PDB file of N, CA and C in Angstrom:
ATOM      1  N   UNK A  23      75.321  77.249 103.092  1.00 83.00           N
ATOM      2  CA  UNK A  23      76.318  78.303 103.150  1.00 83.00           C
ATOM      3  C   UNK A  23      76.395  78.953 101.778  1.00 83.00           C
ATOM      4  N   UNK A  24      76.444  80.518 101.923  1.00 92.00           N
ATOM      5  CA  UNK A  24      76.702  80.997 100.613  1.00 92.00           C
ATOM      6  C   UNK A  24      77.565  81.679 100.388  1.00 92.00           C
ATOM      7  N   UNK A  25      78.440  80.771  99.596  1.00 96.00           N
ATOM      8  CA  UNK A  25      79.644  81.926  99.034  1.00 96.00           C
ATOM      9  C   UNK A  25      79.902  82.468  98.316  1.00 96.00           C
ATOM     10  N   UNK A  26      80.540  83.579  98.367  1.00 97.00           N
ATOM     11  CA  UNK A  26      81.056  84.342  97.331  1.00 97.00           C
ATOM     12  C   UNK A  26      82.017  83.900  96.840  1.00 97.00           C
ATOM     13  N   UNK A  27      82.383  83.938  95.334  1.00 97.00           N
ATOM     14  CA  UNK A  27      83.618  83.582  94.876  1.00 97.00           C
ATOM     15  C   UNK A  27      84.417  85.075  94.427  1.00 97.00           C
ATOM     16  N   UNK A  28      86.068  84.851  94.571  1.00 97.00           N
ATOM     17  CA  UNK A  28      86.978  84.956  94.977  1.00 97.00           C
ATOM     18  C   UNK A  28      87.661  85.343  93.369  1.00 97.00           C
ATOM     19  N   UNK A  29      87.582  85.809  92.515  1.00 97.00           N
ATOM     20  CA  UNK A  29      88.002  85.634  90.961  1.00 97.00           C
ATOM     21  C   UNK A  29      88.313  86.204  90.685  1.00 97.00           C
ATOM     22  N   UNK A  30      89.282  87.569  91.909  1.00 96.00           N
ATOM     23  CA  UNK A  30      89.860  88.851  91.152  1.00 96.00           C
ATOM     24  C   UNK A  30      90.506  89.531  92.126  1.00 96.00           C
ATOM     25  N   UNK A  31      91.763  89.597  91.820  1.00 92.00           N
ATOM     26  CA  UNK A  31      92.454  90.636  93.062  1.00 92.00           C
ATOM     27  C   UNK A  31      91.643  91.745  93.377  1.00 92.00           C
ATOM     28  N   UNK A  32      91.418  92.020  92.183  1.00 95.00           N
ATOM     29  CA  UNK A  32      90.366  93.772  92.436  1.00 95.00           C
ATOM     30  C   UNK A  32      89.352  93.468  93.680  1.00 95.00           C
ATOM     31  N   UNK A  33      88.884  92.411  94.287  1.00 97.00           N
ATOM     32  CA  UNK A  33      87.888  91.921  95.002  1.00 97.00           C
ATOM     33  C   UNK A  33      88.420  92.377  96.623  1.00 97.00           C
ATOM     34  N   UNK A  34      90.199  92.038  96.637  1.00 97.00           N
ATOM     35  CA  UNK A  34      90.885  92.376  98.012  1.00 97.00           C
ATOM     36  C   UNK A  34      90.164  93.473  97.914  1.00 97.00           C
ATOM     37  N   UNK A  35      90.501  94.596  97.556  1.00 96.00           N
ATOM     38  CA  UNK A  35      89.887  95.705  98.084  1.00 96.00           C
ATOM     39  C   UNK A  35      88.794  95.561  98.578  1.00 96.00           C
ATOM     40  N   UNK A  36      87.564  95.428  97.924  1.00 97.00           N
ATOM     41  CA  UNK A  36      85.937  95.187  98.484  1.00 97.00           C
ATOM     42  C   UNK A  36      86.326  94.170  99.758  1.00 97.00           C
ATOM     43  N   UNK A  37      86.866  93.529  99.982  1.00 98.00           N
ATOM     44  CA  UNK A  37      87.011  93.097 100.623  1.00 98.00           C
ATOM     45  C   UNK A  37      87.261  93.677 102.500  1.00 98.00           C
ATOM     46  N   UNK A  38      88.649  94.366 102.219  1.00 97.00           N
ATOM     47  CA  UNK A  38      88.998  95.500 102.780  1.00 97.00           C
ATOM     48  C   UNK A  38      87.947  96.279 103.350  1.00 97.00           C
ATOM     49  N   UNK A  39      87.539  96.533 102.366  1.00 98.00           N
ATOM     50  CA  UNK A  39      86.376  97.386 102.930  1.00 98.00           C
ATOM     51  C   UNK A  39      85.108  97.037 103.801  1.00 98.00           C
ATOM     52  N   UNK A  40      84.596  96.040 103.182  1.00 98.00           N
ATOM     53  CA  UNK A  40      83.574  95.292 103.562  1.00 98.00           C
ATOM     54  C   UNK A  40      83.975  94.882 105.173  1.00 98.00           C
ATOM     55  N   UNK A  41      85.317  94.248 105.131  1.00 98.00           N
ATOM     56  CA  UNK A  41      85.982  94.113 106.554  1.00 98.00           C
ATOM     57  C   UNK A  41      85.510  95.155 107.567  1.00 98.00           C
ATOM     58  N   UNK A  42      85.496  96.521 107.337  1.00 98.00           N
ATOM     59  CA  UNK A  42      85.128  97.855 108.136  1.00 98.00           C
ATOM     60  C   UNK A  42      83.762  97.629 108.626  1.00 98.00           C
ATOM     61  N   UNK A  43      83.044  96.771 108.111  1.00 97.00           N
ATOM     62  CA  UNK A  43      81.514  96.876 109.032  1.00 97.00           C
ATOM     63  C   UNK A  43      80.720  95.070 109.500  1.00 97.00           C
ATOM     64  N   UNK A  44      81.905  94.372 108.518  1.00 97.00           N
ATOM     65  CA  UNK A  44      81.655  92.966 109.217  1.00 97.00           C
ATOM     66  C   UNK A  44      83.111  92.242 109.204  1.00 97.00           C
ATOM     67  N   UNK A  45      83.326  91.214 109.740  1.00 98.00           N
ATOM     68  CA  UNK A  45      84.051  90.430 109.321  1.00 98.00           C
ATOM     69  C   UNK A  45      83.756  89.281 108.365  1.00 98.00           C
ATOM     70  N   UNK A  46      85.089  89.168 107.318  1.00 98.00           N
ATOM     71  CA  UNK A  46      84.881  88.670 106.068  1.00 98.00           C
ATOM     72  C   UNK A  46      86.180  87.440 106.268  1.00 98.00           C
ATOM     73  N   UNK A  47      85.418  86.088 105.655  1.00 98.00           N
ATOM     74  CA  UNK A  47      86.539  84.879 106.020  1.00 98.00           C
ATOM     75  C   UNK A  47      86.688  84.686 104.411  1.00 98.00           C
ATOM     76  N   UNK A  48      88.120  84.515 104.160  1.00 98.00           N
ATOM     77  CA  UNK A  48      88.591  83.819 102.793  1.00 98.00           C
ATOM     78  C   UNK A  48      88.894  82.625 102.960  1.00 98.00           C
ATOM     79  N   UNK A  49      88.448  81.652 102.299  1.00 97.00           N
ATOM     80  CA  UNK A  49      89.033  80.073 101.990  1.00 97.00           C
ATOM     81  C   UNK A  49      89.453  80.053 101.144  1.00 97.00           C
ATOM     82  N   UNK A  50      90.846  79.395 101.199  1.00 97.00           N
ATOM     83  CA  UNK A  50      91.503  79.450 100.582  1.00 97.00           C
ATOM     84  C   UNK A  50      91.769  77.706  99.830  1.00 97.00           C
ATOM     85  N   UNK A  51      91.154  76.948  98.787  1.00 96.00           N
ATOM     86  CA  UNK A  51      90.618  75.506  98.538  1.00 96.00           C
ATOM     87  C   UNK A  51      91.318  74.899  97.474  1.00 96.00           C
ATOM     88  N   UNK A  52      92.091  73.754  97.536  1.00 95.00           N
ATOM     89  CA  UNK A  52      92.426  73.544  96.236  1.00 95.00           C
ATOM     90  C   UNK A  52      91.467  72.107  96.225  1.00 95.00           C
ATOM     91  N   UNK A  53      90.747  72.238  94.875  1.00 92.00           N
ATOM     92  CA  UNK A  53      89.659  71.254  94.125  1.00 92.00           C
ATOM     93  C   UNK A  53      90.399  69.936  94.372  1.00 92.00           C
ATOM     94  N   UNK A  54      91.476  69.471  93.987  1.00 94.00           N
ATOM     95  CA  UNK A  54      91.874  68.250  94.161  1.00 94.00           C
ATOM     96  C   UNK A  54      92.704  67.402  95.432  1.00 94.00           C
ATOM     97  N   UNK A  55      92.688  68.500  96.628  1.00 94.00           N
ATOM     98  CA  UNK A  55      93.482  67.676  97.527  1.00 94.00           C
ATOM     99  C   UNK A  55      91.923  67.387  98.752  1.00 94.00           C
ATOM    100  N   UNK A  56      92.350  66.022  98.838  1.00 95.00           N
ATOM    101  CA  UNK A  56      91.692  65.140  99.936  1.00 95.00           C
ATOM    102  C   UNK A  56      91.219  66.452 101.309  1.00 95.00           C
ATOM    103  N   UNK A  57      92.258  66.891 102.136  1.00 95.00           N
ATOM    104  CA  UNK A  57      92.541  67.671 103.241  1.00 95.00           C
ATOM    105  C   UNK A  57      91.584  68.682 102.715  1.00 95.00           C
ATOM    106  N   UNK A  58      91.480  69.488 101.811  1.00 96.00           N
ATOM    107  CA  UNK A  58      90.990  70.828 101.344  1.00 96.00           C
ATOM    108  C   UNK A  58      89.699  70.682 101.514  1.00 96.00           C
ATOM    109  N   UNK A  59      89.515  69.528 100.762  1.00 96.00           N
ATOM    110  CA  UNK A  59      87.940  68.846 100.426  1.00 96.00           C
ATOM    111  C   UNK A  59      87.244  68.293 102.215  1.00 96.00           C
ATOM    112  N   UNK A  60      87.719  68.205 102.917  1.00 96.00           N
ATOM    113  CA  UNK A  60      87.673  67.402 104.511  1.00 96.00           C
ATOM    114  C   UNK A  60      87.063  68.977 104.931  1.00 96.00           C
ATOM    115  N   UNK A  61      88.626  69.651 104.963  1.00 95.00           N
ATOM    116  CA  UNK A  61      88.821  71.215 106.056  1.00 95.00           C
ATOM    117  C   UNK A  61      86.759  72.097 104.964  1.00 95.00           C
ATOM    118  N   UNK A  62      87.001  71.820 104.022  1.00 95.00           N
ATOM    119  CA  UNK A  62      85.708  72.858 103.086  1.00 95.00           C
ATOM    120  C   UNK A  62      84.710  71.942 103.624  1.00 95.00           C
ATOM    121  N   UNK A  63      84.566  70.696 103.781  1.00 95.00           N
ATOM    122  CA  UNK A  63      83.337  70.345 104.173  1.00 95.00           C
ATOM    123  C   UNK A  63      82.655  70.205 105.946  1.00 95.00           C
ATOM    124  N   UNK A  64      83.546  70.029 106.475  1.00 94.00           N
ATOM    125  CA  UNK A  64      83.691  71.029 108.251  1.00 94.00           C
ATOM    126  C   UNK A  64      82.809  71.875 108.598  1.00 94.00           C
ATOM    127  N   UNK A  65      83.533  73.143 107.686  1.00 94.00           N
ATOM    128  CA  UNK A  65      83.414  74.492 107.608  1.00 94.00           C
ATOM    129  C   UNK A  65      81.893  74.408 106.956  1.00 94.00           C
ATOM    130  N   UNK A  66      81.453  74.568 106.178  1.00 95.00           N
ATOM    131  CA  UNK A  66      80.251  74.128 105.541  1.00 95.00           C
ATOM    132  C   UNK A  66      78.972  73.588 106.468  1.00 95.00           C
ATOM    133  N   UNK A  67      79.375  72.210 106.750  1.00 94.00           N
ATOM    134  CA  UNK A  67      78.666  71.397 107.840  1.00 94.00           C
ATOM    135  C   UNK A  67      78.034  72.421 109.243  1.00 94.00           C
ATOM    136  N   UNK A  68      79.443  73.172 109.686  1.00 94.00           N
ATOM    137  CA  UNK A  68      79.035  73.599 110.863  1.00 94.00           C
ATOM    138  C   UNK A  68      78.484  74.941 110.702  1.00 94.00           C
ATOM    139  N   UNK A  69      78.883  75.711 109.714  1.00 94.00           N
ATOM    140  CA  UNK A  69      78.658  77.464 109.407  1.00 94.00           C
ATOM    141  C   UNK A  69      77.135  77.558 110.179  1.00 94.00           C
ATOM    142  N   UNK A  70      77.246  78.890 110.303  1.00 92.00           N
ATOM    143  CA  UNK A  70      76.307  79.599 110.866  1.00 92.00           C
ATOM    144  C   UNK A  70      76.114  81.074 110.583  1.00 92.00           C
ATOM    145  N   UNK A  71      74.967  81.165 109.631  1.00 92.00           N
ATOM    146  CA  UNK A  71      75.180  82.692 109.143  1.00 92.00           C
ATOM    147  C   UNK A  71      74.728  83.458 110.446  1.00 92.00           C
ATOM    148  N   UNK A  72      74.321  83.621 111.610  1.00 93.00           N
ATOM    149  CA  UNK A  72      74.270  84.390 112.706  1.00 93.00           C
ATOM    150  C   UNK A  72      75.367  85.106 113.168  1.00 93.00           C
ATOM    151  N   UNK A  73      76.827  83.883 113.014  1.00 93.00           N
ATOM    152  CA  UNK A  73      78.086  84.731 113.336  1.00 93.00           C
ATOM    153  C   UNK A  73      78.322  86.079 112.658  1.00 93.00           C
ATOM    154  N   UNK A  74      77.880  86.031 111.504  1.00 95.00           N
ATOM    155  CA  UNK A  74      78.016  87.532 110.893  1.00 95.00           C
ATOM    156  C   UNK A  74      79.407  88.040 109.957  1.00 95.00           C
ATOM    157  N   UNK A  75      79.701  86.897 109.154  1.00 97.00           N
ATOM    158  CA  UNK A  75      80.776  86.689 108.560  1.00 97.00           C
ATOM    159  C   UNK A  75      81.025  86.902 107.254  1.00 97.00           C
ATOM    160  N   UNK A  76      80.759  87.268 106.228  1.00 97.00           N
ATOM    161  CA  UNK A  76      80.970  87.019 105.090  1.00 97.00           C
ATOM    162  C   UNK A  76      81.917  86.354 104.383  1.00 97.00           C
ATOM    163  N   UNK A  77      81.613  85.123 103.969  1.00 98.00           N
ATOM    164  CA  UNK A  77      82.512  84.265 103.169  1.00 98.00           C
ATOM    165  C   UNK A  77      82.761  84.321 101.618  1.00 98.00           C
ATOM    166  N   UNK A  78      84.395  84.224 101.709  1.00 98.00           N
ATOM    167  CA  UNK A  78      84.627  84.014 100.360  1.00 98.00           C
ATOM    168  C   UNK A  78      84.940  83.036 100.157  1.00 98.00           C
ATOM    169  N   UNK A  79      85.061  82.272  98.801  1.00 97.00           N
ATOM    170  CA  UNK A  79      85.813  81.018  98.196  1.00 97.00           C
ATOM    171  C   UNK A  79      86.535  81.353  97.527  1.00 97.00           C
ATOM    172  N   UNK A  80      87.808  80.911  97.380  1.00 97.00           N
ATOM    173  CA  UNK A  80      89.132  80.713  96.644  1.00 97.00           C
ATOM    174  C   UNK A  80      89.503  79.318  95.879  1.00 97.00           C
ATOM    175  N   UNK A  81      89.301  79.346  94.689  1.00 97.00           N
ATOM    176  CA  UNK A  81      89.463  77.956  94.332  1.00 97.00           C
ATOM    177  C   UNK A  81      91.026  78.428  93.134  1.00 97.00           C
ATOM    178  N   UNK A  82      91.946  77.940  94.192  1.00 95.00           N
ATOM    179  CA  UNK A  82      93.334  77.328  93.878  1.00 95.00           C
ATOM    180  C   UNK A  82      93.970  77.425  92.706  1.00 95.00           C
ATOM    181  N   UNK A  83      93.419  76.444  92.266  1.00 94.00           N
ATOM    182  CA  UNK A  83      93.526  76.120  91.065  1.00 94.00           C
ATOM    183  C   UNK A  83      93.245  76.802  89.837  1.00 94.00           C
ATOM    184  N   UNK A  84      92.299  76.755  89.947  1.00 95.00           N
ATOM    185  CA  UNK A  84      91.393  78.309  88.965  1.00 95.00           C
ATOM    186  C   UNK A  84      92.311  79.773  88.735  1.00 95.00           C
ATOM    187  N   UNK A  85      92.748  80.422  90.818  1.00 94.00           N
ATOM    188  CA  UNK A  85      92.916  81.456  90.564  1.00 94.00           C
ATOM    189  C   UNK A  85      94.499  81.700  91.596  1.00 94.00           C
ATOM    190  N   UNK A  86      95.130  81.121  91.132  1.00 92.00           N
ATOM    191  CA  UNK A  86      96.293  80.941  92.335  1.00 92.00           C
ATOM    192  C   UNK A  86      96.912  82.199  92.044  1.00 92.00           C
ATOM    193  N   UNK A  87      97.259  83.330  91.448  1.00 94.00           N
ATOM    194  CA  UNK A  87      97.416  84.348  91.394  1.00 94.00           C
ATOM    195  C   UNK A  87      97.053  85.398  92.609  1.00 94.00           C
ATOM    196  N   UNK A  88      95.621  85.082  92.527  1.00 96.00           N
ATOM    197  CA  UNK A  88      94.795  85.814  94.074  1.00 96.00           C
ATOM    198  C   UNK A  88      95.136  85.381  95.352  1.00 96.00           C
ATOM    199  N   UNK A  89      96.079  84.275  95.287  1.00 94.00           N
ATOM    200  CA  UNK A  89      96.383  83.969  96.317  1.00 94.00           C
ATOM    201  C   UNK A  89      97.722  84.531  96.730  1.00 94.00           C
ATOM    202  N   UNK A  90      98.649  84.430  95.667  1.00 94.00           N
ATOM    203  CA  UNK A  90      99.494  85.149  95.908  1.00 94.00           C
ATOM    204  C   UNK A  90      99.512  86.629  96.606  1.00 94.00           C
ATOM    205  N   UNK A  91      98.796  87.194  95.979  1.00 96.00           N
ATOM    206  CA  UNK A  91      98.330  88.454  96.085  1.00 96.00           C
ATOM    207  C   UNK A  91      97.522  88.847  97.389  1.00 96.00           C
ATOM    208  N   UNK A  92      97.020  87.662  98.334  1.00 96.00           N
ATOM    209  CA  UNK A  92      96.647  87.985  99.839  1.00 96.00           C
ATOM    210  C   UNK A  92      97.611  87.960 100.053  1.00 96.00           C
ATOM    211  N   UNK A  93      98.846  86.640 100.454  1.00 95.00           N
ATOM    212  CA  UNK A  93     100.273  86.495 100.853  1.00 95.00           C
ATOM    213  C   UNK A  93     100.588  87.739 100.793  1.00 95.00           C
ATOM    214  N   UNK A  94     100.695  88.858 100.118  1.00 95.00           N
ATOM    215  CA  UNK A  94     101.277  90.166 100.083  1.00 95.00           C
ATOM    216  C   UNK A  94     100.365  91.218 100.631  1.00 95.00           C
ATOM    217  N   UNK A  95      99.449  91.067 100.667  1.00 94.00           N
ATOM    218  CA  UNK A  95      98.370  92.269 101.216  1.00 94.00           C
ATOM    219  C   UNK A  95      98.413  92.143 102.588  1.00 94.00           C
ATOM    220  N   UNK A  96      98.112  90.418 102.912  1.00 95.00           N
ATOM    221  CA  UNK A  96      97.927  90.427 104.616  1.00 95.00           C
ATOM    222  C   UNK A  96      99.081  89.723 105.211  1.00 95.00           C
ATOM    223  N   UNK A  97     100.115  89.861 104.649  1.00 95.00           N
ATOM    224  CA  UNK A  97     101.334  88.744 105.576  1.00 95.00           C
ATOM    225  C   UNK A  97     101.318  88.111 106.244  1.00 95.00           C
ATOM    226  N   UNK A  98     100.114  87.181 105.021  1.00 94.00           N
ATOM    227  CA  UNK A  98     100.711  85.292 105.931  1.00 94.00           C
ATOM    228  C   UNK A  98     100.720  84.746 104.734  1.00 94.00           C
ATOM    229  N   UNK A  99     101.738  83.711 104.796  1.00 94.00           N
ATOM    230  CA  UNK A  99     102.060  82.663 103.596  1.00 94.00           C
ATOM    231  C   UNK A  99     101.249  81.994 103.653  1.00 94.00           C
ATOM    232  N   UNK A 100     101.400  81.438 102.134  1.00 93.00           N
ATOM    233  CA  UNK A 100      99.983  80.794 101.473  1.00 93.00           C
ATOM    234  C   UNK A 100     100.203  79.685 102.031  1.00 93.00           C
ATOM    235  N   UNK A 101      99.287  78.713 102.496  1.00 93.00           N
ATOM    236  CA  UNK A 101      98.929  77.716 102.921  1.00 93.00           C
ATOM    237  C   UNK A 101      97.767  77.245 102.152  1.00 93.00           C
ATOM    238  N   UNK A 102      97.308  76.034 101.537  1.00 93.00           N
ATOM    239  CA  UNK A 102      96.478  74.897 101.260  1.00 93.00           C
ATOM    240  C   UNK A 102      95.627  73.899 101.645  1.00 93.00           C
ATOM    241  N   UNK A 103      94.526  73.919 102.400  1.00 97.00           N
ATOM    242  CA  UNK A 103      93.956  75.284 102.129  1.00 97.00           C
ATOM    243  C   UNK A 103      94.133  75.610 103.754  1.00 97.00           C
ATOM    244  N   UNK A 104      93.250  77.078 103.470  1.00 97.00           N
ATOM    245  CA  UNK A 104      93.620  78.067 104.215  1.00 97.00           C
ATOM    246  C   UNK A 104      92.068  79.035 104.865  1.00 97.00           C
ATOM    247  N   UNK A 105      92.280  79.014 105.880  1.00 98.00           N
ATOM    248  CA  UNK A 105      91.249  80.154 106.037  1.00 98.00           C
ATOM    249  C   UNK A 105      91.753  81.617 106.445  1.00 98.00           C
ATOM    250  N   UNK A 106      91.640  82.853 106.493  1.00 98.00           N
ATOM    251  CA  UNK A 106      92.302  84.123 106.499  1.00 98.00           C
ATOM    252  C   UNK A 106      90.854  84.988 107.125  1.00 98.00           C
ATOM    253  N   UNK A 107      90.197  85.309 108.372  1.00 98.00           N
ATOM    254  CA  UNK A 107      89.781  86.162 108.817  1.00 98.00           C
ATOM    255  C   UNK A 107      89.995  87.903 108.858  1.00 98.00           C
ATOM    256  N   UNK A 108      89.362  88.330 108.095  1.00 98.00           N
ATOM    257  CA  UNK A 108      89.954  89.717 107.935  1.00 98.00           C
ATOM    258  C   UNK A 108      88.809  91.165 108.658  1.00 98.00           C
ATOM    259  N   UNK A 109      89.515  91.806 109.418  1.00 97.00           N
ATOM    260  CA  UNK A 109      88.857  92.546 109.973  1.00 97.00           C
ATOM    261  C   UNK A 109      89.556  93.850 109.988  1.00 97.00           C
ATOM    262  N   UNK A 110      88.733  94.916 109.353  1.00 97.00           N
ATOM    263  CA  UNK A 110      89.335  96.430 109.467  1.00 97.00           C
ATOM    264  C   UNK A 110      90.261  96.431 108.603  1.00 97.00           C
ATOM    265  N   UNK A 111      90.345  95.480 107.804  1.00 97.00           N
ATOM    266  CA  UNK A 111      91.420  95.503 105.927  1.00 97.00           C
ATOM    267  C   UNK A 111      92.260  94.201 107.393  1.00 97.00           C
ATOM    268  N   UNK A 112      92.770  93.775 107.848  1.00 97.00           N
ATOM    269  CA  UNK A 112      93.892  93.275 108.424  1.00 97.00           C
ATOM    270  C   UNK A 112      93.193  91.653 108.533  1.00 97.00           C
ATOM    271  N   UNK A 113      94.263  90.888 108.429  1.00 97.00           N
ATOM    272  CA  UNK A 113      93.809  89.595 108.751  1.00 97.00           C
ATOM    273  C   UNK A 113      94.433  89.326 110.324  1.00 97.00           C
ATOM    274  N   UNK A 114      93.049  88.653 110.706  1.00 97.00           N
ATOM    275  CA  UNK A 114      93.094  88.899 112.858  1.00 97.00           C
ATOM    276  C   UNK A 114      93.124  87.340 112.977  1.00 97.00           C
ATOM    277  N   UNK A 115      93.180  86.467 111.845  1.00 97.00           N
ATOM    278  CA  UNK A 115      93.125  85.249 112.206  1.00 97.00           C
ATOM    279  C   UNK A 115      93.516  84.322 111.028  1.00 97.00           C
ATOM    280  N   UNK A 116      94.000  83.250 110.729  1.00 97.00           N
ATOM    281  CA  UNK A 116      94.614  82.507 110.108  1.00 97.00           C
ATOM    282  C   UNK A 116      93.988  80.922 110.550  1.00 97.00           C
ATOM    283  N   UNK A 117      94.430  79.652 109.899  1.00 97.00           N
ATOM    284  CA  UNK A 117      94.521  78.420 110.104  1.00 97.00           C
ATOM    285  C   UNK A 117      94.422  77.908 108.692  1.00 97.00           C
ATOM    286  N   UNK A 118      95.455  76.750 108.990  1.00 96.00           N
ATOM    287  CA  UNK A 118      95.227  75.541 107.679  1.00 96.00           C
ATOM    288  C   UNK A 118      95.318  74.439 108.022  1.00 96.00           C
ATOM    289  N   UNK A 119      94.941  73.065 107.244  1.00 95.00           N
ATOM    290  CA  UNK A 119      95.055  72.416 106.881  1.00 95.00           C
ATOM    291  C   UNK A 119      94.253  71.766 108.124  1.00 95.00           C
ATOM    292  N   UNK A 120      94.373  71.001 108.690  1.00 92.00           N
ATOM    293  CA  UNK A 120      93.506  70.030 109.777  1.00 92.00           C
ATOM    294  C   UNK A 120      93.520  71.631 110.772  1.00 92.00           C
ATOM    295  N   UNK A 121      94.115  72.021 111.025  1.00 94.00           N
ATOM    296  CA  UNK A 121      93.454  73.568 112.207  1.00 94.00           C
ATOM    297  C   UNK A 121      92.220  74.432 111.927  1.00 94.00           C
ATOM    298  N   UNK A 122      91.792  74.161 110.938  1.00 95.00           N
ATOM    299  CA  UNK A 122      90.657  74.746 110.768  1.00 95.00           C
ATOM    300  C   UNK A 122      89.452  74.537 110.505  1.00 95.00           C
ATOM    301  N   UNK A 123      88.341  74.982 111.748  1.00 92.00           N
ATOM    302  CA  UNK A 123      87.242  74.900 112.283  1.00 92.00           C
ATOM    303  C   UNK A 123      86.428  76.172 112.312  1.00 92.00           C
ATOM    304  N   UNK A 124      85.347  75.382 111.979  1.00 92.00           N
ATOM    305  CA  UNK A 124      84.650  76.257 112.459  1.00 92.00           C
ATOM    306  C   UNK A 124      84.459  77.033 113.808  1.00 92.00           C
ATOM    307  N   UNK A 125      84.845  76.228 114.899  1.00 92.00           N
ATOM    308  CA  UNK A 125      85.082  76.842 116.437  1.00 92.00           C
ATOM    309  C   UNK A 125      86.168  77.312 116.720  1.00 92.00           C
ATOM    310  N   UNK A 126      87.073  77.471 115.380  1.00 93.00           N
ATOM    311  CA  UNK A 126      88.336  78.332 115.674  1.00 93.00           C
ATOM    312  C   UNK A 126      87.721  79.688 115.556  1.00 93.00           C
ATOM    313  N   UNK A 127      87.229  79.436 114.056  1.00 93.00           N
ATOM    314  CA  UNK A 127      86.433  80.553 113.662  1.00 93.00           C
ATOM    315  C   UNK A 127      85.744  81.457 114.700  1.00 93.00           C
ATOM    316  N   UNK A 128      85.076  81.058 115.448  1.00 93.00           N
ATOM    317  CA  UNK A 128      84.106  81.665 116.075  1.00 93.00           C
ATOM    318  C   UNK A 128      84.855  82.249 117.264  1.00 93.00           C
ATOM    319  N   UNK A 129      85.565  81.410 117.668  1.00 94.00           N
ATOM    320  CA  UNK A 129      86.244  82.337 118.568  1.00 94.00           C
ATOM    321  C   UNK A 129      86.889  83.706 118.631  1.00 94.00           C
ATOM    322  N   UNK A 130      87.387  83.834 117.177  1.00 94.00           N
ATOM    323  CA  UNK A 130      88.287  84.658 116.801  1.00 94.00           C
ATOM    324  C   UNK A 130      87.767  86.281 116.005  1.00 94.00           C
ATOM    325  N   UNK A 131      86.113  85.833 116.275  1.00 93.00           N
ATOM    326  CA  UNK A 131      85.267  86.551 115.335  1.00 93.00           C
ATOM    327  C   UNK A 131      85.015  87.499 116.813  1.00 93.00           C
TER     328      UNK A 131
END
């Protein structure tokens, strides 16, 4: 799986945009919790670049600012971690903590 990292609000936008011709998933990861590390390695394990997704990484810790800053762009509270499906600038899908799969994912894509 290859991700993009996540290291700048300025990125929502590209993001946004990028949303307009694919759908783009944010993870949302904090480095030190057990659950984060479980839900990131799942996701990982099962990915499939065919779905047609573009992934970002969010690492927590590093950049918890940017996280804030989805919480306000796409109105959903931050959750730990988190996945945020965004399509057409809007997030069409959400899940955290043990809810998130990759076959949530796919469904929702």
């Amino acid at each position: 799986m290859n991700w993009n990292k996540l290291t700048s609000d300025a990125q929502l936008d590209v993001i946004k945009e990028e949303s307009a011709k694919q759908p783009v998933l944010i993870f949302k990861h904090s480095t030190t919790c057990s659950i984060s590390a479980m839900a990131l390695s799942r996701m990982e394990r099962n990915w499939n670049d065919q779905l047609g997704v573009k992934p970002y990484y969010l690492d927590l810790l590093a950049n918890r600012p940017i996280s804030n800053k989805i919480e306000n762009e796409f109105g959903i509270e931050h959750e730990s971690p988190q996945v945020l499906l965004i399509r057409n600038g809007e997030c069409v899908y959400d899940a955290s903590h043990m809810s998130i799969s990759f076959a949530g994912l796919q469904q929702a894509v």
